[in-house]
Coordinates of N, CA, C and O in Angstrom, one line a residue:
M1 N 0.8 -1.2 0.0 CA 0.0 0.0 0.0 C 0.9 1.2 0.0 O 1.8 1.3 0.8
G2 N 0.5 2.2 -0.8 CA 1.3 3.5 -0.8 C 0.7 4.5 0.1 O -0.3 4.3 0.7
F3 N 1.4 5.6 0.2 CA 0.9 6.6 1.1 C -0.4 7.2 0.7 O -1.2 7.7 1.5
F4 N -0.7 7.2 -0.6 CA -1.8 7.8 -1.2 C -3.0 6.9 -1.5 O -4.0 7.3 -2.0
S5 N -2.9 5.6 -1.0 CA -4.0 4.7 -1.3 C -5.2 5.0 -0.3 O -5.0 5.7 0.7
Q6 N -6.3 4.6 -0.6 CA -7.5 4.9 0.2 C -7.4 4.3 1.6 O -8.0 4.9 2.5
H7 N -6.8 3.2 1.8 CA -6.8 2.5 3.0 C -5.5 2.8 3.9 O -5.4 2.3 5.0
A8 N -4.6 3.6 3.4 CA -3.4 3.9 4.1 C -3.6 4.6 5.5 O -3.0 4.3 6.5
G9 N -4.6 5.5 5.5 CA -4.9 6.2 6.8 C -5.5 5.3 7.8 O -5.4 5.5 9.0
N10 N -6.2 4.2 7.4 CA -6.9 3.3 8.4 C -5.9 2.4 9.1 O -6.1 2.0 10.2
Q11 N -4.8 2.1 8.5 CA -3.8 1.2 9.1 C -3.2 1.8 10.3 O -2.9 1.0 11.3
G12 N -2.9 3.0 10.4 CA -2.2 3.6 11.5 C -3.1 3.8 12.8 O -2.6 4.1 13.8
K13 N -4.4 3.7 12.7 CA -5.3 3.9 13.8 C -5.2 2.8 14.8 O -5.5 3.1 16.0
H14 N -4.7 1.6 14.5 CA -4.7 0.5 15.4 C -3.4 0.3 16.1 O -3.4 -0.2 17.2
A15 N -2.3 0.7 15.6 CA -1.0 0.5 16.2 C -0.2 1.8 16.1 O 0.7 1.9 15.2
V16 N -0.4 2.7 17.0 CA 0.3 4.0 17.0 C 1.3 3.9 18.2 O 0.9 3.7 19.3
T17 N 2.5 4.2 17.9 CA 3.6 4.3 18.9 C 4.4 5.5 18.7 O 4.9 5.8 17.6
T18 N 4.6 6.3 19.7 CA 5.5 7.5 19.6 C 6.9 7.0 20.0 O 7.0 6.4 21.1
V19 N 7.9 7.4 19.2 CA 9.2 6.9 19.5 C 10.1 8.1 19.6 O 10.1 9.0 18.8
V20 N 10.9 8.1 20.7 CA 12.0 9.1 20.9 C 13.3 8.3 20.5 O 13.7 7.4 21.2
A21 N 13.8 8.6 19.3 CA 14.9 7.8 18.7 C 16.2 8.0 19.5 O 16.4 9.0 20.1
Q22 N 17.1 7.0 19.3 CA 18.4 7.1 19.9 C 19.1 8.3 19.3 O 19.0 8.6 18.1
G23 N 19.8 9.0 20.2 CA 20.4 10.3 19.8 C 19.6 11.5 20.0 O 20.1 12.6 19.9
C24 N 18.3 11.4 20.2 CA 17.4 12.5 20.5 C 17.2 12.8 22.0 O 17.2 11.9 22.8
T25 N 17.1 14.0 22.3 CA 16.8 14.5 23.7 C 15.6 15.3 23.7 O 15.4 16.2 22.9
V26 N 14.7 15.0 24.7 CA 13.5 15.8 24.9 C 13.5 16.3 26.3 O 13.7 15.5 27.2
N27 N 13.2 17.6 26.5 CA 13.1 18.2 27.8 C 11.7 18.8 27.9 O 11.3 19.5 27.0
G28 N 10.9 18.5 28.9 CA 9.6 19.1 29.1 C 8.6 18.1 29.5 O 8.9 17.0 30.1
S29 N 7.3 18.4 29.2 CA 6.2 17.6 29.5 C 5.6 16.9 28.3 O 5.4 17.6 27.3
L30 N 5.2 15.7 28.4 CA 4.6 14.9 27.3 C 3.3 14.3 27.8 O 3.3 13.7 28.9
R31 N 2.2 14.4 27.1 CA 1.0 13.7 27.4 C 0.6 13.0 26.1 O 0.4 13.5 25.1
L32 N 0.4 11.6 26.3 CA 0.1 10.8 25.2 C -1.1 9.9 25.4 O -1.3 9.4 26.5
S33 N -1.8 9.6 24.3 CA -2.9 8.6 24.4 C -2.5 7.4 23.7 O -3.4 6.5 23.4
C34 N -1.3 7.2 23.4 CA -0.8 6.0 22.6 C 0.4 5.4 23.4 O 0.9 6.0 24.3
D35 N 0.9 4.3 22.8 CA 2.1 3.7 23.4 C 3.3 4.6 23.1 O 3.3 5.4 22.1
M36 N 4.4 4.5 23.9 CA 5.6 5.3 23.7 C 6.8 4.4 23.9 O 6.8 3.5 24.8
Q37 N 7.8 4.6 23.0 CA 9.1 3.9 23.2 C 10.2 4.9 23.2 O 10.2 5.8 22.4
V38 N 11.0 4.8 24.3 CA 12.1 5.8 24.4 C 13.4 5.0 24.1 O 13.8 4.2 24.9
D39 N 14.1 5.4 23.0 CA 15.4 4.9 22.7 C 16.5 6.0 23.0 O 17.7 5.7 23.0
G40 N 16.1 7.2 23.2 CA 17.0 8.3 23.4 C 16.9 8.8 24.9 O 16.8 7.9 25.8
Y41 N 16.8 10.1 25.1 CA 16.8 10.6 26.5 C 15.6 11.6 26.7 O 15.4 12.5 25.8
V42 N 14.9 11.4 27.7 CA 13.8 12.3 28.1 C 13.9 12.8 29.5 O 14.1 11.9 30.4
E43 N 13.9 14.1 29.7 CA 13.9 14.6 31.0 C 12.7 15.5 31.2 O 12.4 16.4 30.4
G44 N 11.9 15.2 32.2 CA 10.7 15.9 32.5 C 9.5 15.0 33.0 O 9.8 14.1 33.7
K45 N 8.3 15.4 32.6 CA 7.1 14.7 33.0 C 6.5 14.0 31.8 O 6.2 14.7 30.8
I46 N 6.2 12.7 31.9 CA 5.5 12.0 30.9 C 4.2 11.3 31.4 O 4.2 10.7 32.5
V47 N 3.1 11.5 30.7 CA 1.8 10.9 31.1 C 1.3 10.2 29.8 O 1.1 10.8 28.8
S48 N 1.2 8.8 30.0 CA 0.8 8.0 28.8 C -0.4 7.2 29.3 O -0.3 6.6 30.4
E49 N -1.4 7.1 28.5 CA -2.6 6.3 28.8 C -2.4 4.8 28.6 O -3.1 4.0 29.0
K50 N -1.3 4.5 27.9 CA -1.0 3.1 27.5 C 0.4 2.7 28.0 O 0.8 3.0 29.1
T51 N 1.1 1.9 27.2 CA 2.4 1.3 27.6 C 3.6 2.2 27.2 O 3.6 2.8 26.2
L52 N 4.5 2.4 28.2 CA 5.7 3.1 27.9 C 6.9 2.1 28.0 O 7.0 1.4 29.0
V53 N 7.7 2.0 27.0 CA 8.9 1.1 27.0 C 10.2 2.0 27.0 O 10.3 2.8 26.1
I54 N 11.1 1.7 27.9 CA 12.4 2.3 27.9 C 13.3 1.2 27.4 O 13.6 0.2 28.1
S55 N 13.8 1.4 26.1 CA 14.7 0.4 25.5 C 16.1 0.4 26.2 O 16.4 1.2 27.0
G56 N 16.9 -0.5 25.7 CA 18.3 -0.7 26.3 C 19.1 0.6 26.2 O 19.9 0.9 27.0
T57 N 18.8 1.4 25.2 CA 19.6 2.7 25.0 C 18.8 3.9 25.6 O 19.3 5.0 25.6
G58 N 17.6 3.6 26.0 CA 16.7 4.7 26.5 C 17.0 5.1 28.0 O 17.4 4.3 28.8
R59 N 16.8 6.4 28.2 CA 17.0 7.0 29.5 C 15.9 8.0 29.8 O 15.5 8.8 29.0
I60 N 15.3 7.9 31.0 CA 14.2 8.8 31.4 C 14.6 9.3 32.8 O 14.9 8.5 33.7
K61 N 14.5 10.7 33.0 CA 14.7 11.3 34.3 C 13.6 12.2 34.5 O 13.3 13.1 33.8
G62 N 12.8 11.9 35.6 CA 11.7 12.8 35.9 C 10.5 12.0 36.5 O 10.7 11.0 37.1
E63 N 9.3 12.5 36.2 CA 8.1 11.8 36.7 C 7.4 11.1 35.5 O 7.2 11.7 34.4
L64 N 7.0 9.9 35.7 CA 6.4 9.1 34.7 C 5.1 8.5 35.2 O 5.0 7.9 36.3
T65 N 4.0 8.6 34.4 CA 2.7 8.0 34.7 C 2.2 7.3 33.5 O 2.2 7.9 32.4
A66 N 2.0 6.0 33.6 CA 1.5 5.2 32.5 C 0.7 4.0 33.0 O 0.8 3.7 34.2
D67 N 0.0 3.4 32.1 CA -0.7 2.2 32.5 C 0.3 1.1 32.8 O 0.2 0.4 33.8
K68 N 1.2 0.9 31.8 CA 2.3 -0.2 32.0 C 3.6 0.4 31.6 O 3.7 1.1 30.6
V69 N 4.6 0.1 32.4 CA 6.0 0.6 32.1 C 6.9 -0.6 32.0 O 6.9 -1.5 32.9
I70 N 7.7 -0.7 31.0 CA 8.7 -1.7 30.8 C 10.0 -1.0 30.7 O 10.3 -0.2 29.8
I71 N 10.9 -1.4 31.6 CA 12.2 -0.7 31.7 C 13.3 -1.7 31.3 O 13.5 -2.7 32.0
N72 N 14.1 -1.4 30.2 CA 15.2 -2.2 29.8 C 16.4 -1.2 29.7 O 17.5 -1.7 29.4
G73 N 16.2 0.0 30.0 CA 17.3 1.0 30.0 C 17.4 1.6 31.4 O 17.4 0.9 32.4
L74 N 17.4 2.9 31.5 CA 17.6 3.6 32.8 C 16.4 4.5 33.1 O 16.1 5.3 32.3
F75 N 15.9 4.4 34.3 CA 14.8 5.3 34.8 C 15.2 5.9 36.1 O 15.6 5.1 37.0
E76 N 15.2 7.2 36.2 CA 15.4 7.9 37.5 C 14.3 8.8 37.8 O 14.0 9.7 37.0
G77 N 13.6 8.6 39.0 CA 12.6 9.5 39.3 C 11.4 8.8 40.0 O 11.6 7.8 40.6
D78 N 10.2 9.4 39.8 CA 9.0 8.9 40.4 C 8.2 8.2 39.3 O 7.9 8.9 38.2
C79 N 7.7 7.0 39.5 CA 6.9 6.3 38.5 C 5.6 5.9 39.1 O 5.5 5.3 40.2
F80 N 4.5 6.2 38.4 CA 3.1 5.8 38.8 C 2.6 5.0 37.7 O 2.4 5.4 36.6
A81 N 2.3 3.7 38.0 CA 1.8 2.8 37.0 C 1.0 1.7 37.6 O 1.1 1.3 38.8
N82 N 0.1 1.0 36.7 CA -0.6 -0.2 37.2 C 0.3 -1.4 37.1 O 0.1 -2.3 37.9
S83 N 1.3 -1.4 36.2 CA 2.2 -2.5 36.1 C 3.6 -2.0 35.7 O 3.7 -1.2 34.8
V84 N 4.6 -2.5 36.4 CA 6.0 -2.2 36.0 C 6.8 -3.4 35.9 O 6.8 -4.3 36.8
E85 N 7.6 -3.6 34.8 CA 8.5 -4.7 34.6 C 9.9 -4.1 34.4 O 10.1 -3.2 33.5
I86 N 10.8 -4.6 35.1 CA 12.2 -4.3 35.0 C 12.9 -5.5 34.3 O 13.0 -6.5 35.0
L87 N 13.4 -5.3 33.1 CA 14.0 -6.4 32.4 C 15.5 -6.5 32.7 O 16.0 -5.7 33.5
P88 N 16.1 -7.6 32.2 CA 17.5 -7.9 32.6 C 18.5 -6.7 32.5 O 19.4 -6.6 33.4
Q89 N 18.4 -5.9 31.6 CA 19.3 -4.7 31.4 C 18.8 -3.5 32.1 O 19.4 -2.4 32.1
G90 N 17.6 -3.5 32.6 CA 16.9 -2.4 33.2 C 17.4 -2.0 34.6 O 17.8 -2.8 35.4
K91 N 17.4 -0.6 34.8 CA 17.8 -0.1 36.0 C 16.9 1.0 36.4 O 16.6 1.9 35.6
A92 N 16.3 1.0 37.6 CA 15.4 2.0 38.1 C 15.9 2.5 39.4 O 16.2 1.7 40.3
H93 N 15.9 3.8 39.5 CA 16.3 4.5 40.8 C 15.2 5.5 41.1 O 14.9 6.4 40.3
G94 N 14.6 5.4 42.3 CA 13.6 6.3 42.7 C 12.5 5.7 43.5 O 12.7 4.7 44.2
V95 N 11.3 6.2 43.2 CA 10.1 5.7 43.9 C 9.2 5.1 42.8 O 8.8 5.8 41.8
I96 N 8.7 3.9 43.0 CA 7.8 3.3 42.1 C 6.4 3.1 42.8 O 6.4 2.4 43.9
H97 N 5.4 3.7 42.4 CA 4.0 3.6 42.9 C 3.3 2.6 42.0 O 2.9 3.0 40.9
C98 N 3.2 1.4 42.5 CA 2.7 0.3 41.7 C 2.3 -0.9 42.5 O 3.0 -1.2 43.5
D99 N 1.2 -1.6 42.2 CA 0.8 -2.8 42.9 C 1.3 -4.1 42.2 O 1.1 -5.2 42.7
D100 N 1.8 -3.9 40.9 CA 2.2 -5.1 40.1 C 3.7 -4.8 39.6 O 3.8 -4.3 38.5
L101 N 4.7 -5.2 40.4 CA 6.1 -4.9 40.0 C 6.8 -6.2 39.9 O 6.7 -7.1 40.7
S102 N 7.5 -6.4 38.7 CA 8.3 -7.6 38.5 C 9.7 -7.1 38.1 O 9.9 -6.2 37.3
I103 N 10.7 -7.8 38.6 CA 12.1 -7.5 38.3 C 12.7 -8.8 37.8 O 12.8 -9.8 38.6
E104 N 13.2 -8.9 36.6 CA 13.8 -10.1 36.1 C 15.3 -10.2 36.5 O 15.9 -9.1 36.9
R105 N 15.8 -11.4 36.6 CA 17.2 -11.6 37.0 C 18.1 -10.7 36.1 O 18.0 -10.7 34.9
G106 N 19.0 -9.9 36.8 CA 19.8 -9.0 36.1 C 19.4 -7.6 36.2 O 20.1 -6.6 36.1
G107 N 18.1 -7.4 36.3 CA 17.5 -6.0 36.5 C 17.8 -5.5 37.8 O 18.0 -6.3 38.8
S108 N 17.9 -4.2 38.0 CA 18.1 -3.6 39.3 C 17.1 -2.5 39.7 O 16.7 -1.7 38.8
F109 N 16.8 -2.4 40.9 CA 16.0 -1.3 41.4 C 16.5 -0.8 42.7 O 16.7 -1.6 43.7
I110 N 16.8 0.5 42.8 CA 17.3 1.1 44.0 C 16.3 2.2 44.4 O 16.1 3.2 43.6
G111 N 15.6 2.1 45.5 CA 14.6 3.1 45.9 C 13.6 2.4 46.8 O 13.9 1.6 47.5
K112 N 12.4 2.9 46.6 CA 11.3 2.3 47.4 C 10.0 2.2 46.6 O 9.9 2.9 45.6
T113 N 9.2 1.3 47.0 CA 7.9 1.1 46.3 C 6.8 1.6 47.3 O 6.9 1.5 48.5
M114 N 5.7 2.0 46.6 CA 4.6 2.5 47.4 C 3.3 1.9 46.7 O 3.4 1.7 45.4
P115 N 2.3 1.7 47.4 CA 1.0 1.2 46.8 C 0.4 2.4 45.9 O 0.7 3.5 46.2
T116 N -0.3 2.0 44.9 CA -1.0 3.0 44.1 C -2.3 3.5 44.7 O -2.9 2.8 45.5
S117 N -2.7 4.7 44.4 CA -4.0 5.1 44.7 C -4.7 5.4 43.5 O -4.1 5.7 42.4
S118 N -6.0 5.3 43.5 CA -6.8 5.5 42.3 C -6.6 6.9 41.6 O -6.8 7.0 40.4
E119 N -6.3 7.9 42.4 CA -6.1 9.2 41.8 C -4.8 9.4 41.0 O -4.6 10.2 40.2
Q120 N -3.8 8.5 41.3 CA -2.5 8.7 40.7 C -2.3 8.0 39.4 O -1.6 8.5 38.5
V121 N -2.9 6.9 39.2 CA -2.6 6.1 38.0 C -3.8 6.2 37.0 O -5.0 6.2 37.4
I122 N -3.5 6.2 35.7 CA -4.5 6.3 34.7 C -5.4 5.0 34.7 O -4.9 3.9 34.7

């Protein structure tokens, strides 16, 4: 399908992901209603209604609120989520507000965990 075909616009509605590419830096606040993948560096506040993935090259420093967070890079700050997974290369430093936290062998977490409250998480 080409960019100008009649059905090209319909394909993107089901699988939209915002990507901060490796080598890119974002400072500020982001509010998303789609999935997000961070391969670069983000400093600030992120609010996502869906899943946020920090890849092996990704770094986030600040406050993060999402339905699900998957960390395979570095996260520093406060995280509010329904579910958090720290993968083997993942490192998290700070406070995680979550009732469903998993850390795979090799992953590290330095900080503290707190239960979620309904006002904090999407």
